[in-house]
PDB file of C-alpha atoms in Angstrom:
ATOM      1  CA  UNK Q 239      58.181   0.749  12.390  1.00  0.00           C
ATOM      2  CA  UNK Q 240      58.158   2.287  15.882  1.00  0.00           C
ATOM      3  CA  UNK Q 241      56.252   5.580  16.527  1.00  0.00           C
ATOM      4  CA  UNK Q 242      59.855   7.973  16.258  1.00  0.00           C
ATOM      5  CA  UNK Q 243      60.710   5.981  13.044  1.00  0.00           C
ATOM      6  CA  UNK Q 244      57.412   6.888  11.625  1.00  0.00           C
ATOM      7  CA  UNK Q 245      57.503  10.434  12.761  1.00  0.00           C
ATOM      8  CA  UNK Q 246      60.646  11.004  11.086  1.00  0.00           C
ATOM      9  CA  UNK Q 247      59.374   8.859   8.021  1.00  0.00           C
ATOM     10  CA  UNK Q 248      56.688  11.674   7.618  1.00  0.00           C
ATOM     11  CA  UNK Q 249      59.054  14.773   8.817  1.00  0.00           C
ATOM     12  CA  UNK Q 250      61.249  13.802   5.826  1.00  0.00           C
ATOM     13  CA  UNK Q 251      57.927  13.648   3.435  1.00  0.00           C
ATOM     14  CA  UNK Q 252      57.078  16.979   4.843  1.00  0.00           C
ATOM     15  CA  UNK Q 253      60.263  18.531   3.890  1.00  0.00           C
ATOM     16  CA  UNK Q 254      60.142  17.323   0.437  1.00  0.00           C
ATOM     17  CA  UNK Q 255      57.082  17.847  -0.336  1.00  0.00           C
ATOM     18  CA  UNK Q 256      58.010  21.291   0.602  1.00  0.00           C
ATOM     19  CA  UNK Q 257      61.314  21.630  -1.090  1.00  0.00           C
ATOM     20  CA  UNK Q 258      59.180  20.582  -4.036  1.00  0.00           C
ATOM     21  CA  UNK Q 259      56.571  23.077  -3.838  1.00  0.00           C
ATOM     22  CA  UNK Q 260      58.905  25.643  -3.395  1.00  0.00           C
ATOM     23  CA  UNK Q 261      61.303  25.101  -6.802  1.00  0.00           C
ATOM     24  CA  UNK Q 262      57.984  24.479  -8.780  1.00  0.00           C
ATOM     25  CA  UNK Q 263      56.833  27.969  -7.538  1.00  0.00           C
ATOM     26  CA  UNK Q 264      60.292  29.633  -7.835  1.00  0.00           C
ATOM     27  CA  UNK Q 265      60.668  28.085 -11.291  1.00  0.00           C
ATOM     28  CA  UNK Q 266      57.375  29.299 -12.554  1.00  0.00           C
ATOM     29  CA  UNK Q 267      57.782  32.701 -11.186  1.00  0.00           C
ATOM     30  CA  UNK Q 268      61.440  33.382 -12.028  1.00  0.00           C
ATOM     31  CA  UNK Q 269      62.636  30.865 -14.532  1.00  0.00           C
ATOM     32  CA  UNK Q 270      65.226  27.778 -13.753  1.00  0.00           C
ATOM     33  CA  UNK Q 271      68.118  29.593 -14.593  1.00  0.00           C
ATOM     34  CA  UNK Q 272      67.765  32.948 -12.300  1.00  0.00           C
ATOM     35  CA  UNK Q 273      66.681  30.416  -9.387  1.00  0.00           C
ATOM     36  CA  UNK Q 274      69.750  29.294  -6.740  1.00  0.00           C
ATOM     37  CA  UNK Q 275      69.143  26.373  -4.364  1.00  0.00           C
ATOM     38  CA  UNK Q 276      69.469  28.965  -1.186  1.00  0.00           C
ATOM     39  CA  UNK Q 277      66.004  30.254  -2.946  1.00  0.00           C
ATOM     40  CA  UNK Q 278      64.570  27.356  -3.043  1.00  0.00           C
ATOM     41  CA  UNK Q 279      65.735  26.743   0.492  1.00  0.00           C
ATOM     42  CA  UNK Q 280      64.627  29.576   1.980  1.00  0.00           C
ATOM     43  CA  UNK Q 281      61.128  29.634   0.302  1.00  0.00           C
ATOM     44  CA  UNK Q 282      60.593  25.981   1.349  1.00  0.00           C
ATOM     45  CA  UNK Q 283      61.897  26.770   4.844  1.00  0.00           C
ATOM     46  CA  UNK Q 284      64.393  24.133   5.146  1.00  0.00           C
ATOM     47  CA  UNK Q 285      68.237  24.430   5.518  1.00  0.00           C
ATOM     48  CA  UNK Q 286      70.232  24.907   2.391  1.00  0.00           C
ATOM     49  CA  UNK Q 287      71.776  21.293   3.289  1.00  0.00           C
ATOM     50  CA  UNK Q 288      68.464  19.633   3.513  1.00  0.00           C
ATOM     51  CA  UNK Q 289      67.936  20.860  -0.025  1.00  0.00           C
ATOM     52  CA  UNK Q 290      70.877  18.675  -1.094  1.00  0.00           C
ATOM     53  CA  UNK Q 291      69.775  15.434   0.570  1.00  0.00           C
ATOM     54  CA  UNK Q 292      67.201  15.603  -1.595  1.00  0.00           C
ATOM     55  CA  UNK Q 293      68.557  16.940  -4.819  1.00  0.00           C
ATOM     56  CA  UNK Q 294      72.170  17.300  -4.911  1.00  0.00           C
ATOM     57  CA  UNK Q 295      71.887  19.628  -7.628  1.00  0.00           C
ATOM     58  CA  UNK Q 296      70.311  22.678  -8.853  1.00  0.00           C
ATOM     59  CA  UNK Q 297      69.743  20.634 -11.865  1.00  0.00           C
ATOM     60  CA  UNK Q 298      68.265  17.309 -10.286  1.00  0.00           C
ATOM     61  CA  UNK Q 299      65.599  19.758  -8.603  1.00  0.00           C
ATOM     62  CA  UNK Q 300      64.664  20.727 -12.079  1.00  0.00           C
ATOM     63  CA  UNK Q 301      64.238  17.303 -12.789  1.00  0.00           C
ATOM     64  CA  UNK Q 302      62.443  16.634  -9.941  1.00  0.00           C
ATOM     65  CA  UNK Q 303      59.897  19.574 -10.836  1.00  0.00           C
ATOM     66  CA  UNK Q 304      59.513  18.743 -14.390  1.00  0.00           C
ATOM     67  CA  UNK Q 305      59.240  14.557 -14.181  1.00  0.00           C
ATOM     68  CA  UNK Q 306      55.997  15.368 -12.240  1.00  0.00           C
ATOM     69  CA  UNK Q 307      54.943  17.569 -14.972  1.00  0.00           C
ATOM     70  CA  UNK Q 308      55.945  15.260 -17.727  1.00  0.00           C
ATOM     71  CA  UNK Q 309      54.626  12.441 -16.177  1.00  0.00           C
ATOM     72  CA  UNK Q 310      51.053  13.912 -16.136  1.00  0.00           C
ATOM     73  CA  UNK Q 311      51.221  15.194 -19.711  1.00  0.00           C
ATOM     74  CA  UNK Q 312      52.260  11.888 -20.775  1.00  0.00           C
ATOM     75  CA  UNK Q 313      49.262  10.115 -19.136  1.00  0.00           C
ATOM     76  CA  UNK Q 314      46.832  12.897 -19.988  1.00  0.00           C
ATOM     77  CA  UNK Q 315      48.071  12.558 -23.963  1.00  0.00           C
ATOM     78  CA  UNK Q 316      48.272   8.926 -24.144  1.00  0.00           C
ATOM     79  CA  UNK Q 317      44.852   8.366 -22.397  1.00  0.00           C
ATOM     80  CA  UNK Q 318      43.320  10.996 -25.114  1.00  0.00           C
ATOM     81  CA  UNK Q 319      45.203   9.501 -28.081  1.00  0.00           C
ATOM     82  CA  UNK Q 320      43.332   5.950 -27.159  1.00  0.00           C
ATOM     83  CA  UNK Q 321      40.373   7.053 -28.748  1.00  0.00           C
ATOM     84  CA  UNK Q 322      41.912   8.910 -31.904  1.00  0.00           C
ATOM     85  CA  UNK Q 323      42.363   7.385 -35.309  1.00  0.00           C
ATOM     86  CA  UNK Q 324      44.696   7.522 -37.886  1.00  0.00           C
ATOM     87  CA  UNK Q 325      48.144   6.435 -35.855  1.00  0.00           C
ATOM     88  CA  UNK Q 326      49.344   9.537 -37.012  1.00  0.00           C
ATOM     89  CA  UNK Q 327      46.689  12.169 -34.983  1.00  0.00           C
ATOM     90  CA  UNK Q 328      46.649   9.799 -32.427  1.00  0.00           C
ATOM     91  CA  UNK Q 329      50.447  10.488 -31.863  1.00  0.00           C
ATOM     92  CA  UNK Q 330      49.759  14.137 -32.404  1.00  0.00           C
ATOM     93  CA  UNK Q 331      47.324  13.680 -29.562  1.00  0.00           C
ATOM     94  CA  UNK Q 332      49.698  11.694 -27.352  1.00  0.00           C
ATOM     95  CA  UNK Q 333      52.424  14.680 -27.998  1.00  0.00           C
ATOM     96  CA  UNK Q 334      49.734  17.378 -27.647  1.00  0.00           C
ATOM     97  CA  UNK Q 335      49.927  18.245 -23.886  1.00  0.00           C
ATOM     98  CA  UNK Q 336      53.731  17.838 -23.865  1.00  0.00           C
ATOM     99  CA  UNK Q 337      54.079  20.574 -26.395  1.00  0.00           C
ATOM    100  CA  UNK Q 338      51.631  22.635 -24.875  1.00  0.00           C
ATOM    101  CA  UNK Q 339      53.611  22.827 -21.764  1.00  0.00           C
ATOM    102  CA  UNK Q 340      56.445  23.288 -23.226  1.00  0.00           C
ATOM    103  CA  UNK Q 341      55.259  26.122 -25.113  1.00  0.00           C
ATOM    104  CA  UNK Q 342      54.097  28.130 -22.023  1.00  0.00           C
ATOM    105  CA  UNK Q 343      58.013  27.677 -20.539  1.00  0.00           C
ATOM    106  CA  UNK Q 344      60.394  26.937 -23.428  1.00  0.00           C
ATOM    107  CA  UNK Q 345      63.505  27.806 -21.390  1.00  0.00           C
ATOM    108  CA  UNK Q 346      62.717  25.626 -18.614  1.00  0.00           C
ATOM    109  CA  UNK Q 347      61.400  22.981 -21.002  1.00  0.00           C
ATOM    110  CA  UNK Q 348      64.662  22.952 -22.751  1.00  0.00           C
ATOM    111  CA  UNK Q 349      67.057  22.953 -19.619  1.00  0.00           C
ATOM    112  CA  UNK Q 350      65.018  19.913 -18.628  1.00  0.00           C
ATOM    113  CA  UNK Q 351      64.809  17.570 -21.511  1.00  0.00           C
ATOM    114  CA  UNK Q 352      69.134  18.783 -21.902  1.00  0.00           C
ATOM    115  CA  UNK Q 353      69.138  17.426 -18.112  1.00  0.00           C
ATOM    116  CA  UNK Q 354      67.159  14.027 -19.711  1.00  0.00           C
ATOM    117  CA  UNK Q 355      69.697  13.397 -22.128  1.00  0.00           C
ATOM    118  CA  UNK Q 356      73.528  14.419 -21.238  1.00  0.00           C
ATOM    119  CA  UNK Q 357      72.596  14.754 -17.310  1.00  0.00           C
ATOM    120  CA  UNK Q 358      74.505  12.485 -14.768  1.00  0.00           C
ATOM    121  CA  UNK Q 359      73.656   8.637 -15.227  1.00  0.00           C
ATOM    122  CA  UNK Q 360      73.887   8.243 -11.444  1.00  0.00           C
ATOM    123  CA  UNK Q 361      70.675  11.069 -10.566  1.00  0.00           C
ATOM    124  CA  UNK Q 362      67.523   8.993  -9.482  1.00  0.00           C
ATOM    125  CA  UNK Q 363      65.585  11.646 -11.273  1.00  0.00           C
ATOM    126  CA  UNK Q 364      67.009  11.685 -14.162  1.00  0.00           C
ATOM    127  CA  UNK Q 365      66.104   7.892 -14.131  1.00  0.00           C
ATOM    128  CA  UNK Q 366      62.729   8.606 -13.017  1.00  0.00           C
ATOM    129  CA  UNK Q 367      62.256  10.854 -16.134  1.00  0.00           C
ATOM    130  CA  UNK Q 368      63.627   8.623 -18.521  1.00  0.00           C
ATOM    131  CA  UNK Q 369      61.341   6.156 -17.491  1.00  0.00           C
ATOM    132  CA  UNK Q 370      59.075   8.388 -18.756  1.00  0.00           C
ATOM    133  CA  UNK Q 371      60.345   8.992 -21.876  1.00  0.00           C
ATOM    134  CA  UNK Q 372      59.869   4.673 -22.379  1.00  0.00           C
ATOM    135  CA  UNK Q 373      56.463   4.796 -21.026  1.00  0.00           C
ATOM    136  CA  UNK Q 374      55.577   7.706 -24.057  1.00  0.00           C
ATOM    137  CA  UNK Q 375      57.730   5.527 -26.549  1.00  0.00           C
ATOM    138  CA  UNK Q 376      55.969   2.247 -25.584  1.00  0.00           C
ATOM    139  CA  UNK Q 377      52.310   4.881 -25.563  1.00  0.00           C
ATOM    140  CA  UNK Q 378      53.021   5.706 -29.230  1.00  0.00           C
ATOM    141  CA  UNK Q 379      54.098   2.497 -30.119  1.00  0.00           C
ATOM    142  CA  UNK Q 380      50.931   0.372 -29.333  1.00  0.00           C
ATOM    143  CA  UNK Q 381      49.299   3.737 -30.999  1.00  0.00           C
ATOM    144  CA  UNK Q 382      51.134   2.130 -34.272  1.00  0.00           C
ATOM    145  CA  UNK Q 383      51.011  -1.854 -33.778  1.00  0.00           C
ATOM    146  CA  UNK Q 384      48.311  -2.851 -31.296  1.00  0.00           C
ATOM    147  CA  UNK Q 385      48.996  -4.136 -27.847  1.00  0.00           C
ATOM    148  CA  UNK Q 386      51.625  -6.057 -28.582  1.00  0.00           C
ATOM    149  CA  UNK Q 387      54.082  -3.581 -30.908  1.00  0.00           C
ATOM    150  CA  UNK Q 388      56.928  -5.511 -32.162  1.00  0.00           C
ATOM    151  CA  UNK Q 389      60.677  -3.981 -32.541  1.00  0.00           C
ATOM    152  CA  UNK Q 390      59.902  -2.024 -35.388  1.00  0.00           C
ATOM    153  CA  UNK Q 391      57.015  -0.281 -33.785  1.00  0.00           C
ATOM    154  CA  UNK Q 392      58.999   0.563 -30.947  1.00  0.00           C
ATOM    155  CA  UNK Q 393      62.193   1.762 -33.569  1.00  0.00           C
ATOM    156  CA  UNK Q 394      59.247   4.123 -35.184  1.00  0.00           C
ATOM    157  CA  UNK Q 395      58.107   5.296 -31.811  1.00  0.00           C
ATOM    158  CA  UNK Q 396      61.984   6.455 -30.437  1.00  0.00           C
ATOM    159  CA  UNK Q 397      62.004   8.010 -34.065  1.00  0.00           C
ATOM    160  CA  UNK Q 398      58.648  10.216 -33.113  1.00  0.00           C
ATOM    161  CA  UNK Q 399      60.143  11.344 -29.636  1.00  0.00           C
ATOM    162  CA  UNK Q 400      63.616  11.769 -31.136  1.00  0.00           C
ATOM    163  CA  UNK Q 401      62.002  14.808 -32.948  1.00  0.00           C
ATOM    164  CA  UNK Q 402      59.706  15.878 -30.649  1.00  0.00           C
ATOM    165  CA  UNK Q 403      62.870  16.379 -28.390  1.00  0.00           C
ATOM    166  CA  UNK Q 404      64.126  18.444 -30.924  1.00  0.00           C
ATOM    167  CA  UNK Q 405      61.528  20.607 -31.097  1.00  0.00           C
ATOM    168  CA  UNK Q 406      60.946  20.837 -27.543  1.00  0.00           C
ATOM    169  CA  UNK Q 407      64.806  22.158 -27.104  1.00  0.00           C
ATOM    170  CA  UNK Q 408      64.781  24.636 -29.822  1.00  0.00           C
ATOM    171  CA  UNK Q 409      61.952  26.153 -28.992  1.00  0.00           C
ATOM    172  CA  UNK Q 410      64.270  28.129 -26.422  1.00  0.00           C
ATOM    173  CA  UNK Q 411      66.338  29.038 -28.984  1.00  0.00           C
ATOM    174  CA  UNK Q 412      64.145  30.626 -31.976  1.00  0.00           C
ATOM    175  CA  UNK Q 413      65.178  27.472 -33.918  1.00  0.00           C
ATOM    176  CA  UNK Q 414      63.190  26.422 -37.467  1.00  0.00           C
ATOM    177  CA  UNK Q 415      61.433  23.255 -36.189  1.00  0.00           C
ATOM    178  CA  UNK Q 416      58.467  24.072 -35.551  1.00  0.00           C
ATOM    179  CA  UNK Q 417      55.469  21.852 -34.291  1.00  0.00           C
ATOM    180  CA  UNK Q 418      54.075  22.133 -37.920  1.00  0.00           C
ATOM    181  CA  UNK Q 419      56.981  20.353 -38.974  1.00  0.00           C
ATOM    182  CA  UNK Q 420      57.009  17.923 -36.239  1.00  0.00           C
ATOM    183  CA  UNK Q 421      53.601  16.630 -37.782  1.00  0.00           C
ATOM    184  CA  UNK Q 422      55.110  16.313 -41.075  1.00  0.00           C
ATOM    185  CA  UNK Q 423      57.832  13.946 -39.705  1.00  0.00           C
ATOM    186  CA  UNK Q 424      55.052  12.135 -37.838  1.00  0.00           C
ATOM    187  CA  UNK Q 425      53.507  11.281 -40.708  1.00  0.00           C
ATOM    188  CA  UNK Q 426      57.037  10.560 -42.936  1.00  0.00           C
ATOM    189  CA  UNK Q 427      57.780   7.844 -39.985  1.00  0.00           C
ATOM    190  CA  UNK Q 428      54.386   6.745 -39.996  1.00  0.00           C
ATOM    191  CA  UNK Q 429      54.258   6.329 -43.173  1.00  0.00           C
ATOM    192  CA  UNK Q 430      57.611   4.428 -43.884  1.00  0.00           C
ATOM    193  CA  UNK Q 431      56.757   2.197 -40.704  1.00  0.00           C
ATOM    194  CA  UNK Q 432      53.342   1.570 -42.566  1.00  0.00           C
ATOM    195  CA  UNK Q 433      55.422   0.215 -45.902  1.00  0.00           C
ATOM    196  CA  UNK Q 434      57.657  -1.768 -43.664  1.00  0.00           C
ATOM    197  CA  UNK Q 435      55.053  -3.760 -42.458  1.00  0.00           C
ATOM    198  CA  UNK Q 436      52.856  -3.795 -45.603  1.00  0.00           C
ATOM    199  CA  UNK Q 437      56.231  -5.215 -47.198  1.00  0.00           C
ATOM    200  CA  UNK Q 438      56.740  -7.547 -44.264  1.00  0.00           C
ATOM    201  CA  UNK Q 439      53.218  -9.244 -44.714  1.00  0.00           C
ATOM    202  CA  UNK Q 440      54.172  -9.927 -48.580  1.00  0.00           C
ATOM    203  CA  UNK Q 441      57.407 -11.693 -48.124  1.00  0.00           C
ATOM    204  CA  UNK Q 442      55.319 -13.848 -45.624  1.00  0.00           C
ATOM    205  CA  UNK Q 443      52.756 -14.563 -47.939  1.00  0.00           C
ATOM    206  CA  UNK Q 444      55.425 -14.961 -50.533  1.00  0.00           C
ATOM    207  CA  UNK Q 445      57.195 -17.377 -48.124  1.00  0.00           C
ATOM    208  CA  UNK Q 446      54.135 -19.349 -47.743  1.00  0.00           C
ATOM    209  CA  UNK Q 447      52.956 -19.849 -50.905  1.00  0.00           C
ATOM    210  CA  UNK Q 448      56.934 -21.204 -51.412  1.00  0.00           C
ATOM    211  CA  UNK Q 449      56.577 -24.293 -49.455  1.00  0.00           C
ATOM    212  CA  UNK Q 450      55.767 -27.053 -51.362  1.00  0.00           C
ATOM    213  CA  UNK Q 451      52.223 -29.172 -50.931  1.00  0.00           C
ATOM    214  CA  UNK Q 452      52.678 -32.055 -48.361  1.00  0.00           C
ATOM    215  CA  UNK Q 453      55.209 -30.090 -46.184  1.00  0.00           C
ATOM    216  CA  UNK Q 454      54.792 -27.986 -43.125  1.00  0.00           C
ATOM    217  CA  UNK Q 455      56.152 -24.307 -42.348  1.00  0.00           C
ATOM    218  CA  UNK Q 456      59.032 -24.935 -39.849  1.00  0.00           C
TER     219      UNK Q 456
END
């Protein structure tokens, strides 16, 4: 890389970061939906076209915000849950600092995980973020099974984040799910996942005990 390609290299890192810092303040100060992109563009300094080479949307800067927020509540709850036992408060723990945030900015929260799930399929930070999402699901599911969670484990752990997303959207909206109730369907999937594989073990044993003397399992 020659000395102008690196200078731009770090030009375009400096506008970013910028960009970045300035939605994440705007956002916290005002809320995502009464914040345009000529805001954001004006608070970061930049052009309003810059903003757009670097989030084409008002919505992909919301993603970009959040994934960086997610990201660290994710880490922060999983490394916590490691040393929490049963599975089901070390889940609770995983969730914890997700919730948390989402309960200081429900709005926001809810625009964002909306943006997650129906946003376009092309946006790099919607992939980003859902990459998330699988490292929280594949989190919870060694939480359940171990280091090496088989399909089941990771069926029970989409079920866990399936209703925490719930939760996490209505909580803009005054809706009846409340986190209280999110621990009671913790524990229901859990629980069922813990008679699937209790269940599981028998018809092996039952299976083994079936062969006949002299011949080997295949």
């Amino acid at each position: 890389m020659t000395a102008e390609q690196s200078r731009r290299e770090r030009s375009k890192l400096q506008k970013r970061a910028r960009i970045f810092t300035a939605a994440r303040t705007l956002f916290a100060q005002h809320g995502y939906a009464a914040v345009t992109t000529q805001q954001v563009a004006e608070h970061a300094d930049v052009a309003a076209g810059t903003v757009f080479r670097y989030a084409a949307t008002k919505a992909e800067l919301l993603l970009m915000v959040f994934n960086a927020d997610f990201r660290a509540c994710v880490e922060r709850g999983l490394a916590e849950a490691a040393f929490v036992s049963p599975p089901t408060a070390a889940i609770w723990t995983a969730l914890a600092p997700t919730l948390a945030a989402a309960a200081a900015r429900p709005a926001d929260t809810a625009a964002y995980q909306r943006e997650l799930i129906f946003g376009e399929a092309a946006d790099p930070h919607r992939a980003e973020g859902l990459a998330i999402v699988a490292h929280l699901e594949e989190g919870i599911a060694r939480l359940l099974a171990g280091e090496h969670p088989r399909d089941d484990a990771h069926s029970a752990a989409r079920a866990v984040f399936a209703c925490a997303h719930v939760v996490l959207v209505r909580a803009s909206t005054g809706g009846a799910l409340s986190a209280a109730q999110l621990q009671v369907q913790i524990e229901q999937i859990v629980a069922g996942w813990d008679r699937r594989t209790i269940r599981a073990a028998d018809m092996s044993r039952t299976a083994k005990r079936a062969i006949p003397a002299g011949e080997k399992e295949s």
